[in-house]
Short mmCIF file of C-alpha atoms and ligand atoms in Angstrom, two decimals:
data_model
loop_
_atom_site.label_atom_id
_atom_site.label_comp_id
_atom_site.label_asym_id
_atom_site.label_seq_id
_atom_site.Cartn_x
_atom_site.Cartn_y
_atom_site.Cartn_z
CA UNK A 172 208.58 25.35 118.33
CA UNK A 173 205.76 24.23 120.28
CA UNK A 174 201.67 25.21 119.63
CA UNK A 175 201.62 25.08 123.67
CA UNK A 176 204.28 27.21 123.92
CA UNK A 177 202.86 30.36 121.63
CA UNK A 178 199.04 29.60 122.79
CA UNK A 179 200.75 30.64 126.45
CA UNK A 180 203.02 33.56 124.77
CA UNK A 181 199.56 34.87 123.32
CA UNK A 182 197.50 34.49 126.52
CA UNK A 183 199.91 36.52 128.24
CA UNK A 184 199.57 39.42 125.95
CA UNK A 185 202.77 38.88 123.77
CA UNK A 186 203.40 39.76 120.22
CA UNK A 187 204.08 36.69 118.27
CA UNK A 188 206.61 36.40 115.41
CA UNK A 189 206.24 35.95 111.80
CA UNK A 190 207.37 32.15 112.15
CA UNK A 191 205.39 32.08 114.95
CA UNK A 192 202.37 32.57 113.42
CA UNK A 193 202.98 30.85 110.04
CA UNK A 194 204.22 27.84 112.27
CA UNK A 195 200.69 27.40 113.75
CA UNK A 196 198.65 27.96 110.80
CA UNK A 197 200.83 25.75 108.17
CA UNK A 198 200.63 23.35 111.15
CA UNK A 199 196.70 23.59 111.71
CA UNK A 200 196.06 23.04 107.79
CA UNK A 201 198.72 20.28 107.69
CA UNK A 202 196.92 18.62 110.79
CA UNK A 203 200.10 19.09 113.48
CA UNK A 204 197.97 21.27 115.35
CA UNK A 205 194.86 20.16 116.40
CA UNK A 206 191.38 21.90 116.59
CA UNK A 207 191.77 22.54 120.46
CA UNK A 208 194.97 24.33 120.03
CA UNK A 209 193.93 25.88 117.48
CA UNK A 210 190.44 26.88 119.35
CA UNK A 211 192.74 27.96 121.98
CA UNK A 212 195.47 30.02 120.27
CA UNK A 213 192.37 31.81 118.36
CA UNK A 214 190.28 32.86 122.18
CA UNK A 215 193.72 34.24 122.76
CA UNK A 216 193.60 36.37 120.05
CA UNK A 217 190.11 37.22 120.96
CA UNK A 218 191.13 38.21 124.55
CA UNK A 219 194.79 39.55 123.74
CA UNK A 220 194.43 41.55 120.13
CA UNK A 221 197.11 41.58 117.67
CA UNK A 222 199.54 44.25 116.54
CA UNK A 223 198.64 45.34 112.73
CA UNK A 224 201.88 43.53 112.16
CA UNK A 225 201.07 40.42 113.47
CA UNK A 226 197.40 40.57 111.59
CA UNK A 227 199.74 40.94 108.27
CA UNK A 228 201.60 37.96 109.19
CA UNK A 229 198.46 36.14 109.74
CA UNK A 230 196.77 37.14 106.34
CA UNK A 231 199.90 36.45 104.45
CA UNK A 232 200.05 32.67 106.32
CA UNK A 233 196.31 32.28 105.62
CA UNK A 234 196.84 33.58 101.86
CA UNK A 235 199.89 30.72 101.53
CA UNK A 236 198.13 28.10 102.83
CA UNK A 237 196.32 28.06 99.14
CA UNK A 238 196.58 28.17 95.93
CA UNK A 239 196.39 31.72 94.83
CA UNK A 240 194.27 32.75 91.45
CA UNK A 241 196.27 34.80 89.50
CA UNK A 242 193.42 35.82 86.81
CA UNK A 243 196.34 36.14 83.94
CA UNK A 244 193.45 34.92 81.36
CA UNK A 245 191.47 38.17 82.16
CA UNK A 246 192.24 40.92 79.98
CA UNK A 247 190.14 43.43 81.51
CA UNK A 248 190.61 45.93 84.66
CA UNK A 249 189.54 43.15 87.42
CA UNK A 250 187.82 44.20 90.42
CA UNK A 251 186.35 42.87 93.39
CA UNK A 252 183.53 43.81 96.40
CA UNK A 253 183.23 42.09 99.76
CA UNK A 254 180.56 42.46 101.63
CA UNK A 255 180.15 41.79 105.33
CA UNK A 256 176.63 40.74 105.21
CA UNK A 257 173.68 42.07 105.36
CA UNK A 258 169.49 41.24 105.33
CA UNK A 259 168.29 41.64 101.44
CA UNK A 260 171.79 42.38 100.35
CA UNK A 261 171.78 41.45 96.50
CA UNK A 262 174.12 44.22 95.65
CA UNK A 263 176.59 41.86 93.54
CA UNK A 264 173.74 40.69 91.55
CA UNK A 265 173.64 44.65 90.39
CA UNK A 266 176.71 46.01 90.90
CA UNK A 267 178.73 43.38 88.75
CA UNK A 268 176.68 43.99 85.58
CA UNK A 269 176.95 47.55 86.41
CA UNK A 270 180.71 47.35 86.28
CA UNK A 271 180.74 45.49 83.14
CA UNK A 272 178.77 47.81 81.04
CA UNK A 273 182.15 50.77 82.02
CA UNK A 274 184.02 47.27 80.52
CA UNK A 275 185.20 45.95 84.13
CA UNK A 276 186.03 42.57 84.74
CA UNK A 277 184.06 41.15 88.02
CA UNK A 278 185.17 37.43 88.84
CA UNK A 279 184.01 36.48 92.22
CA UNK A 280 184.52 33.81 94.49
CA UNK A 281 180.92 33.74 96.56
CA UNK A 282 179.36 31.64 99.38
CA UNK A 283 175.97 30.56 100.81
CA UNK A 284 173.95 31.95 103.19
CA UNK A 285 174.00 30.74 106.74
CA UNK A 286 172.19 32.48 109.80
CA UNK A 287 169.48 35.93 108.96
CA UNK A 288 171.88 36.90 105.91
CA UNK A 289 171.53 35.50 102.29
CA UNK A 290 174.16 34.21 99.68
CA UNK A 291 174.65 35.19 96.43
CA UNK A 292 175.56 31.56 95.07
CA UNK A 293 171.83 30.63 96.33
CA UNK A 294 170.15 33.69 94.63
CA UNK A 295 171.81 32.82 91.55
CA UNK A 296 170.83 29.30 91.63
CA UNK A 297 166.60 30.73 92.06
CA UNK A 298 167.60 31.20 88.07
CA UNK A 299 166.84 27.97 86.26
CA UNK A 300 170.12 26.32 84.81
CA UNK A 301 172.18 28.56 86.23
CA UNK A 302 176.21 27.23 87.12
CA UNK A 303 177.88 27.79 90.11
CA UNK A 304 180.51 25.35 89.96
CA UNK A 305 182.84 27.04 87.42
CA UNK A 306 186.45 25.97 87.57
CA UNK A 307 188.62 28.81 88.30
CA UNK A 308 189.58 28.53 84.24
CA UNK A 309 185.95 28.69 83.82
CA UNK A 310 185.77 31.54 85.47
CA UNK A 311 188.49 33.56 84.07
CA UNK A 312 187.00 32.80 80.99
CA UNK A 313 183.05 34.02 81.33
CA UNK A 314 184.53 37.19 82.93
CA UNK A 315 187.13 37.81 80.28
CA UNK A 316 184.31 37.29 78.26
CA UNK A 317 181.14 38.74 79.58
CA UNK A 318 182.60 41.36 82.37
CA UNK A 319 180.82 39.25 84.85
CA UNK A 320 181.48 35.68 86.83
CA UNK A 321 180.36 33.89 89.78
CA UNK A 322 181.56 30.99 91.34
CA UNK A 323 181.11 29.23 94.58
CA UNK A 324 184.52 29.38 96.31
CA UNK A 325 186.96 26.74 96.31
CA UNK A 326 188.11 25.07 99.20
CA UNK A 327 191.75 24.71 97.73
CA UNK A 328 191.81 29.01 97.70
CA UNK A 329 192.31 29.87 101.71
CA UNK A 330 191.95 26.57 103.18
CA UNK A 331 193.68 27.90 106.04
CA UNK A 332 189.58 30.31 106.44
CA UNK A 333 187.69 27.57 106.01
CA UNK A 334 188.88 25.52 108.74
CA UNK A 335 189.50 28.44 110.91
CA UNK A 336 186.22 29.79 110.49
CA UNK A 337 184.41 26.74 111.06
CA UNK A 338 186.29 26.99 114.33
CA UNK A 339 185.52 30.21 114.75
CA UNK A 340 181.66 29.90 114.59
CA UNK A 341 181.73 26.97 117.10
CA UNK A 342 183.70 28.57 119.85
CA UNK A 343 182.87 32.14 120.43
CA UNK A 344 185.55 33.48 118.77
CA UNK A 345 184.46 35.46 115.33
CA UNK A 346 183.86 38.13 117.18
CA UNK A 347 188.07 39.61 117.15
CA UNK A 348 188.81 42.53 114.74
CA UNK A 349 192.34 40.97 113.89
CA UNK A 350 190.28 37.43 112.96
CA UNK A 351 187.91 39.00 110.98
CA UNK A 352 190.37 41.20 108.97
CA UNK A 353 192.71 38.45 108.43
CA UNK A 354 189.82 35.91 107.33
CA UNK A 355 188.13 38.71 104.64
CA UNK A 356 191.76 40.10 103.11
CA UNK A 357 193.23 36.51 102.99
CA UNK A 358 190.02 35.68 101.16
CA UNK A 359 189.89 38.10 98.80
CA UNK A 360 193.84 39.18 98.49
CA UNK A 361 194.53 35.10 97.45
CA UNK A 362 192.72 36.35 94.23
CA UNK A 363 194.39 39.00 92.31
CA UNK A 364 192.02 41.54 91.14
CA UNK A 365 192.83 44.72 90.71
CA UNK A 366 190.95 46.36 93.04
CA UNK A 367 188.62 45.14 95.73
CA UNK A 368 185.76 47.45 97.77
CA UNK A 369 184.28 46.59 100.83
CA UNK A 370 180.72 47.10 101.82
CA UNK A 371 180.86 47.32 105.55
CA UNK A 372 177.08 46.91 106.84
CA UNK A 373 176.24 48.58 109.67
CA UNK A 374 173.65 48.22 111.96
CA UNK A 375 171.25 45.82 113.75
CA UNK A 376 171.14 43.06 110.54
CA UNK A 377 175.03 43.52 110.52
CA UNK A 378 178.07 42.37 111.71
CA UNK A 379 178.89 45.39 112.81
CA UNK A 380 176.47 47.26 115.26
CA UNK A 381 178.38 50.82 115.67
CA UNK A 382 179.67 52.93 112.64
CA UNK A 383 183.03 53.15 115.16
CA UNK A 384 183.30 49.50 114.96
CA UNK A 385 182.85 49.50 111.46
CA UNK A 386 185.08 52.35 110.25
CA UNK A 387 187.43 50.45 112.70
CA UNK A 388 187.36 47.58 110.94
CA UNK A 389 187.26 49.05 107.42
CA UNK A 390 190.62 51.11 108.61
CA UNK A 391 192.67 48.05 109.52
CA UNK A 392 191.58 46.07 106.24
CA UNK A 393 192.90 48.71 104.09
CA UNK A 394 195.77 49.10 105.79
CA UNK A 395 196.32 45.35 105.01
CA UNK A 396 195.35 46.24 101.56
CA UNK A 397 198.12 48.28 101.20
CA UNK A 398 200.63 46.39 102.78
CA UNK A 399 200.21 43.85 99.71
CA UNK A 400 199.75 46.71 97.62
CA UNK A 401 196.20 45.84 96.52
CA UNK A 402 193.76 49.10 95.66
CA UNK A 403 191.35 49.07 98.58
CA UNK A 404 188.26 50.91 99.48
CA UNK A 405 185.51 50.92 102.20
CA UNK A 406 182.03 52.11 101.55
CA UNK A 407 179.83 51.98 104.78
CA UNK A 408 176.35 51.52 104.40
CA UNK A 409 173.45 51.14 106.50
CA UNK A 410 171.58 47.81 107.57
CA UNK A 411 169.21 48.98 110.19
CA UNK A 412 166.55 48.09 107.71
CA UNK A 413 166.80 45.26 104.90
CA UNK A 414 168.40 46.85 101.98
CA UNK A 415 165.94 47.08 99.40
CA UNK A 416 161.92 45.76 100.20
CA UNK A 417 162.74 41.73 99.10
CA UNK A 418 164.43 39.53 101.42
CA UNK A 419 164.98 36.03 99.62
CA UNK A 420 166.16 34.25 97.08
CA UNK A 421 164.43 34.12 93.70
CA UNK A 422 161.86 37.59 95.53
CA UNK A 423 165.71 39.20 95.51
CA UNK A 424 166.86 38.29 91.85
CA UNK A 425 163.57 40.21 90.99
CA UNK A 426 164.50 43.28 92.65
CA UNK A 427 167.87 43.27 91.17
CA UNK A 428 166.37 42.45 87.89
CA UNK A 429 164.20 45.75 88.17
CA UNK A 430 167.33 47.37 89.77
CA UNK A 431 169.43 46.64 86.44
CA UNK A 432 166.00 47.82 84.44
CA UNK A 433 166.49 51.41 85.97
CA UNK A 434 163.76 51.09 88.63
CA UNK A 435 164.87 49.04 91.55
CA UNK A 436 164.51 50.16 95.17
CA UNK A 437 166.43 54.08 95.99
CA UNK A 438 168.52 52.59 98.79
CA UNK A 439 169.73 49.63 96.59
CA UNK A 440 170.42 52.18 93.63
CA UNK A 441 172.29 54.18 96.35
CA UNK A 442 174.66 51.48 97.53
CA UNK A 443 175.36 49.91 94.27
CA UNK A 444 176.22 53.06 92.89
CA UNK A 445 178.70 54.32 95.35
CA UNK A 446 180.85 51.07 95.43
CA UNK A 447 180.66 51.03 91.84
CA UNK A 448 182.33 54.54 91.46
CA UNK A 449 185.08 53.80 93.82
CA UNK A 450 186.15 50.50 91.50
CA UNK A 451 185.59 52.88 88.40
CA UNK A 452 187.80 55.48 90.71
CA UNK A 453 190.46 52.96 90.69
CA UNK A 454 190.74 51.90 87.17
CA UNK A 455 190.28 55.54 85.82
CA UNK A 456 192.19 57.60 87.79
CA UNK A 457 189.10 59.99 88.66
CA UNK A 458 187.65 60.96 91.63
CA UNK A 459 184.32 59.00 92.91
CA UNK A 460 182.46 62.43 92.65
CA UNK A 461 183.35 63.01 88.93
CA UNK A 462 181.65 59.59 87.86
CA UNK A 463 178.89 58.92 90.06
CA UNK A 464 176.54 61.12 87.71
CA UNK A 465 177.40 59.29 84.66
CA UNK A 466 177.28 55.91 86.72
CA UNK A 467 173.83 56.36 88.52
CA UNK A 468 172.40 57.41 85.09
CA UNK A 469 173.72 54.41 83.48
CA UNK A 470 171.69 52.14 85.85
CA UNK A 471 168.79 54.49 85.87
CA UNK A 472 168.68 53.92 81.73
CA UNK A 473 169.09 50.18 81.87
CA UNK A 474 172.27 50.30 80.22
CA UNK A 475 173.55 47.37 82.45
CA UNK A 476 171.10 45.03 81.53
CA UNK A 477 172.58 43.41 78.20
CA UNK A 478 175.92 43.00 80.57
CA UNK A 479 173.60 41.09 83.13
CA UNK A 480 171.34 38.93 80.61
CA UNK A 481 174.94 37.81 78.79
CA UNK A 482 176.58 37.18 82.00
CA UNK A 483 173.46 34.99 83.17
CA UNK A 484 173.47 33.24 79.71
CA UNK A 485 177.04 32.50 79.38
CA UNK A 486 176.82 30.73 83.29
CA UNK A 487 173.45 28.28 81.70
CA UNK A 488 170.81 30.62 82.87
CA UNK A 489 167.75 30.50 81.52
CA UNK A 490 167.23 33.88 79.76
CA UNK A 491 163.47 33.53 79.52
CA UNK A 492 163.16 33.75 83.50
CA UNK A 493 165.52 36.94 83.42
CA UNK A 494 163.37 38.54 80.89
CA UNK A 495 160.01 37.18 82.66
CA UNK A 496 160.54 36.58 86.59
CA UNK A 497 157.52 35.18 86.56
CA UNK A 498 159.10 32.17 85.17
CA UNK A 499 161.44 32.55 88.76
CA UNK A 500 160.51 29.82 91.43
CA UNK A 501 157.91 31.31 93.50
CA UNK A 502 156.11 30.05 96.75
CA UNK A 503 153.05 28.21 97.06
CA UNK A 504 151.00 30.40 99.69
CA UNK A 505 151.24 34.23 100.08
CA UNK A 506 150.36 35.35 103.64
CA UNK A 507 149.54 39.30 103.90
CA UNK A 508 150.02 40.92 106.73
CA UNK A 509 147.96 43.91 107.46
CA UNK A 510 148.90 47.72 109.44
CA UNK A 511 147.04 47.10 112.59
CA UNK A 512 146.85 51.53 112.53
CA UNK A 513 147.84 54.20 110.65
CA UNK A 514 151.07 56.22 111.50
CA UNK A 515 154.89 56.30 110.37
CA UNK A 516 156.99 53.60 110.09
CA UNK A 517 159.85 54.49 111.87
CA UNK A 518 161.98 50.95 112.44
CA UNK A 519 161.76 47.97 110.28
CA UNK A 520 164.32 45.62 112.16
CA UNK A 521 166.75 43.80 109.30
CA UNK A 522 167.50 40.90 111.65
CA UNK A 523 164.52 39.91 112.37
CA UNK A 524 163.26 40.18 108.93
CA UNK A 525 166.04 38.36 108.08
CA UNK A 526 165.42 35.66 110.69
CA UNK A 527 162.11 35.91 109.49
CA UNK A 528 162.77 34.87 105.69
CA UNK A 529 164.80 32.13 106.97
CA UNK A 530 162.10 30.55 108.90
CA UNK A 531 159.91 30.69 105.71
CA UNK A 532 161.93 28.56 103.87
CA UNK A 533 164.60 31.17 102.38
CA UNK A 534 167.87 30.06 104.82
CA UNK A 535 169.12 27.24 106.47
CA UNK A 536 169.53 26.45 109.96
CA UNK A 537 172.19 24.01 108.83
CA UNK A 538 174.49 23.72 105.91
CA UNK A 539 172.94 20.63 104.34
CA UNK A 540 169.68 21.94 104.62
CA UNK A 541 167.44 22.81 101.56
CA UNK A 542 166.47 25.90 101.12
CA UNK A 543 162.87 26.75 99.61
CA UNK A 544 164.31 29.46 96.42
CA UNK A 545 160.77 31.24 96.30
CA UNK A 546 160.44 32.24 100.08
CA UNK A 547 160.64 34.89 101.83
CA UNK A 548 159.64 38.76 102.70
CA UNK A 549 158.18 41.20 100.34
CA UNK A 550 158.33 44.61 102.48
CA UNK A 551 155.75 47.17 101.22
CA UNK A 552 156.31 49.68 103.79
CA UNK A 553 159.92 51.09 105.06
CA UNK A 554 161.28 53.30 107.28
CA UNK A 555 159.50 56.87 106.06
CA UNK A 556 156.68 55.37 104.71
CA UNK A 557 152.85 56.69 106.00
CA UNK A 558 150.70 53.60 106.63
CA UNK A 559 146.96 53.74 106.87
CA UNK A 560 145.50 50.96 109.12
CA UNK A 561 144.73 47.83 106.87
CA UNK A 562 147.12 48.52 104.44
CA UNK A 563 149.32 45.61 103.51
CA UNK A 564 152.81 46.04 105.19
CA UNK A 565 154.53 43.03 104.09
CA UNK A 566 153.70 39.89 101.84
CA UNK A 567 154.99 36.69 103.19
CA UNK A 568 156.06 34.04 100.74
CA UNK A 569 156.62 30.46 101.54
CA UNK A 570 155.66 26.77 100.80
CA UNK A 571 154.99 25.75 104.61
CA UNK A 572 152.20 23.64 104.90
CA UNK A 573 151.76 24.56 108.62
CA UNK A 574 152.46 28.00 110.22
CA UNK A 575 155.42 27.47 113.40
CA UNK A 576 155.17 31.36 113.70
CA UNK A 577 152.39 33.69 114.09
CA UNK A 578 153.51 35.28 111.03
CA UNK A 579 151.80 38.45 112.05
CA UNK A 580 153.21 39.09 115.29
CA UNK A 581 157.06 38.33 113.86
CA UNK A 582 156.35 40.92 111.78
CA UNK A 583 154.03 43.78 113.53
CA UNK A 584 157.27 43.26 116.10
CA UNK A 585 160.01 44.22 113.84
CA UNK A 586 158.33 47.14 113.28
CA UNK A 587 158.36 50.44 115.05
CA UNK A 588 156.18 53.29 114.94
CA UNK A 589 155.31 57.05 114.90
CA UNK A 590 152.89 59.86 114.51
CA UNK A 591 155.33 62.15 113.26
CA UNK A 592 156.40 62.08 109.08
CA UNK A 593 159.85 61.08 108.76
CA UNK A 594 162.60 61.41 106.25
CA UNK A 595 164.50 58.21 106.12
CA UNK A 596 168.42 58.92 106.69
CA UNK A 597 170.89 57.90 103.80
CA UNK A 598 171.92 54.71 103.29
CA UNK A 599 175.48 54.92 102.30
CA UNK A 600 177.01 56.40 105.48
CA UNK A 601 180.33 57.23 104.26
CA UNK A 602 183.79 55.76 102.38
CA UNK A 603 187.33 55.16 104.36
CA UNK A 604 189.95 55.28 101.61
CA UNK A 605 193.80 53.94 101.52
N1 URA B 43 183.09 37.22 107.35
C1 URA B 43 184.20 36.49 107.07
O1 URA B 43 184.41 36.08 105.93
N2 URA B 43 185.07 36.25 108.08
C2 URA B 43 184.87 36.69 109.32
O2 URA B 43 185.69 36.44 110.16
C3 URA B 43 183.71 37.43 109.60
C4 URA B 43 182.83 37.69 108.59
#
């Protein structure tokens, strides 16, 4: 076989074999096939499609070009939740503890943020002391243990991603349904939970712009879920707006802290609660709608919180910042930016809020930079909420000695307004099940 020969088959529209495809990917990771063939084969795939078979073949090539963690020192129900990325998006930082107080097992495999969205492994680390770099024994062990781990993921799980995506992002070609699917699934199906939910953001902060592209996607990754018979769930969920009002690093382990303390933002409570009860759906048996009373009252009473204090313990966390975030990092100067009139808020536009944290410090613009763990955006108005003029509409945080931005422009122009009140829609927009 030839990587010229199936780069043409695939320009032309062909279906490609099972060999085929393992060929070129065991040959890409082994270093046969080089970066432009593989940049070539993958804008063919962008162009061409592939058949739900072939995006099988690919995940399952992807999967074995890794070492797969097989979680056998976790006695507990072991689940999983991928998000696609959002603006504010600390949902893991909630939802895990959540699942360990029903006695869940949550061991996750996270990455940084790059670009408007955040990472989980970088709010974790605003929390003095606390590990990231478990080994995957490590982190069988703290989940076995506590319900709850967090790691930053390995390169030796998936290699065959992390050298595709970095492709990916430099040659216009992340944007294929088949790619996507076959990146996520490989990622998560090379670690054997028990169950895995995806949060599929929609909206202008989000991969996906249109609910059909989304519920698109979310159909063909469960249909790869259940071709390697893995439990698999969608919940799609709005990202017009930030999800919650803190966009940052050590500003979003606060929420999440008052999330877990039973009075975190509505739309946060909303999202974590309905991906929850699908896991808890899985393990029990029930239907979502029987347990989402009992689980949105468990996070409303705080009964989470001991789950998410032990977990953050067990990983080297310093307890005392969890239990006072005022011990959290936080940013030298606070900028306030002011309503300019009164009306409705009607729009508060997650990527640029998002782009907007990043410029303050919170993100990087490349991976080695540093990021500044107390920046970002504290939104105190949201879409619904009646501003008089002068009222404060966000609080910027950051430790930039000189302003690049007019700050209050970048934000006055993510905003939209109205006269009229407004109920904001829901935030979880619906589930696609197996
Ligand atoms: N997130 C991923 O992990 N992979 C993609 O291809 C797109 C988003």
């Amino acid at each position: 076989m030839r990587a010229v020969d199936l780069i043409a088959r695939k320009r032309d529209g062909e279906e490609m074999s099972t060999e085929e495809i393992r060929f070129l990917v065991d040959g890409f990771v082994r270093g046969d096939v080089p970066d432009y063939q593989m940049s070539a084969f993958l804008m063919a795939v962008c162009c061409r499609g592939m058949t739900q078979r072939e995006t099988a073949d690919l995940t399952r090539a992807m999967i074995e070009s890794g070492e797969r963690v097989t979680l056998t020192r976790i006695h507990r129900f072991k689940a999983d939740k991928h998000s696609t990325g959002g603006v504010g998006d600390k949902t893991t930082l909630v939802l895990a503890p959540l699942l360990a107080s029903f006695g869940l097992a949550v061991p996750k495999l996270s990455g940084r943020g790059l670009g408007h969205t955040g990472g989980t492994l970088d709010k974790l680390e605003s929390i003095p002391g606390f590990r990231t770099d478990l080994s995957i024994r490590e982190l069988e062990e703290v989940a076995d243990e506590v319900g709850v781990a967090v790691a930053a993921s390995s390169e030796s799980v998936d290699p065959a991603d992390h050298e595709m995506y970095a492709l990916r992002d430099v040659t216009a070609t992340v944007d294929s349904l088949p790619l996507i699917v076959a990146s996520i699934m490989s990622k998560k199906l090379a670690i054997e939970n028990d169950a895995l939910v995806l949060d599929v953001k929609v909206g202008d902060g989000a991969f996906f712009c249109s609910e059909r592209d989304a519920h698109e996607f979310a159909k063909t990754a469960l249909a790869i879920g259940s071709e390697f018979g893995r439990p698999t769930s969608a919940v799609l969920t709005a990202m017009e707006q930030p999800l919650g009002c803190a966009v940052g690093n050590a500003l979003e382990v606060r929420e999440a802290i008052a999330a877990l303390q039973g009075h975190g933002p509505e739309d946060l409570a909303e999202v974590c609660v309905a991906l929850a009860t699908q896991l808890l759906s899985a393990r029990d048996h029930r239907a979502p709608d029987e347990l989402r009373d009992e689980v949105r009252e468990r996070l409303a009473s705080g009964g989470a919180w001991p789950c998410f204090v032990r977990w953050i313990e067990r990983q080297g966390g310093d307890v005392r910042a969890v239990e006072d975030p005022s011990r959290l990092p936080a940013a030298g100067r606070r900028i306030e930016v002011r309503a300019p009139r009164s009306g409705v808020i009607c729009g508060v536009r997650a990527r640029a809020i998002g782009h907007l944290a990043q410029v303050l410090g919170a993100g990087r613009a490349r991976k080695e930079d540093e990021i500044d763990l107390g920046a970002g955006v504290e939104l105190r108005a949201k879409v619904g909420s009646e501003v008089r003029e002068g009222d404060v509409l966000a609080v910027l945080h950051t430790n930039l000695r000189s302003d690049p931005y007019d700050w209050e422009s970048a934000v006055l122009g993510a905003l939209s307004w109205r006269e009229e009140p407004l109920t904001p829609g829901p935030t979880v927009l619906g589930t696609v099940t197996q």
